[in-house]
PDB file of C-alpha atoms in Angstrom:
ATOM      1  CA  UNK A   1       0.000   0.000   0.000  1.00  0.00           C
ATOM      2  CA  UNK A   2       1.624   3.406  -0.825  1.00  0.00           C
ATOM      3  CA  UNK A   3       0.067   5.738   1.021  1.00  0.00           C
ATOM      4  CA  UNK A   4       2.683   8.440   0.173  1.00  0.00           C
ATOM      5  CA  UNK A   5       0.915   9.163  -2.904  1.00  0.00           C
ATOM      6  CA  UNK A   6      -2.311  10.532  -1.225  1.00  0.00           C
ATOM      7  CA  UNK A   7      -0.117  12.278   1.802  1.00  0.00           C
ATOM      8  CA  UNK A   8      -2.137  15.227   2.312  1.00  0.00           C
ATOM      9  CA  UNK A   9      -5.555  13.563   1.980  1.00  0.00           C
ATOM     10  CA  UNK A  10      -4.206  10.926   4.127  1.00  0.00           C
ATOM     11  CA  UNK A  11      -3.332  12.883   6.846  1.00  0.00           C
ATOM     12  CA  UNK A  12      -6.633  14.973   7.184  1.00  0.00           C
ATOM     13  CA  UNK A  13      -8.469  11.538   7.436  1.00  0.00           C
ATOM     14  CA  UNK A  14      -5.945  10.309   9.999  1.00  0.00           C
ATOM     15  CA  UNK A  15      -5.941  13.392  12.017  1.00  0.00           C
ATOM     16  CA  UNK A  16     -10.050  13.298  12.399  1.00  0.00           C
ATOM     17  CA  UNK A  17     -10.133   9.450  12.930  1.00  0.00           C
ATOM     18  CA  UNK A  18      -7.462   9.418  15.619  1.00  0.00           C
ATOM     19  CA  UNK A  19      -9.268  12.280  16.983  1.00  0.00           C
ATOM     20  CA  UNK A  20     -12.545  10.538  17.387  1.00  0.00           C
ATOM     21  CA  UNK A  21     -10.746   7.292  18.355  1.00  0.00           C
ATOM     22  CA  UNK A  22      -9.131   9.091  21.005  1.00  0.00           C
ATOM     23  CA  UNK A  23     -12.313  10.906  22.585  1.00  0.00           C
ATOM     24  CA  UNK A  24     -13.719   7.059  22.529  1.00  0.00           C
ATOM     25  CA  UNK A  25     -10.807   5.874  24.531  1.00  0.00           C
ATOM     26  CA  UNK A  26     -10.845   8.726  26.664  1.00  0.00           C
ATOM     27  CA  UNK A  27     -14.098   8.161  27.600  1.00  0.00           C
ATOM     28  CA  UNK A  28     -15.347   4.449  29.461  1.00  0.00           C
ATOM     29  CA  UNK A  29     -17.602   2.757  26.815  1.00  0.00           C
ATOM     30  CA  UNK A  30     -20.738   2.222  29.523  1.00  0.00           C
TER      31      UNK A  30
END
């Protein structure tokens, strides 16, 4: 997979999905 070839793109996605995926982790799934 080359992911270099779609950098910025990429790294927008990344940026929001680690976001989110943080916020989940953050908070105890009840």
């Amino acid at each position: 997979m080359d992911s270099n070839t779609r950098a910025p793109e990429n790294m927008e996605f990344n940026t929001k999905f680690a976001l989110v995926l943080n916020m989940r982790l953050m908070q105890p799934i009840s």
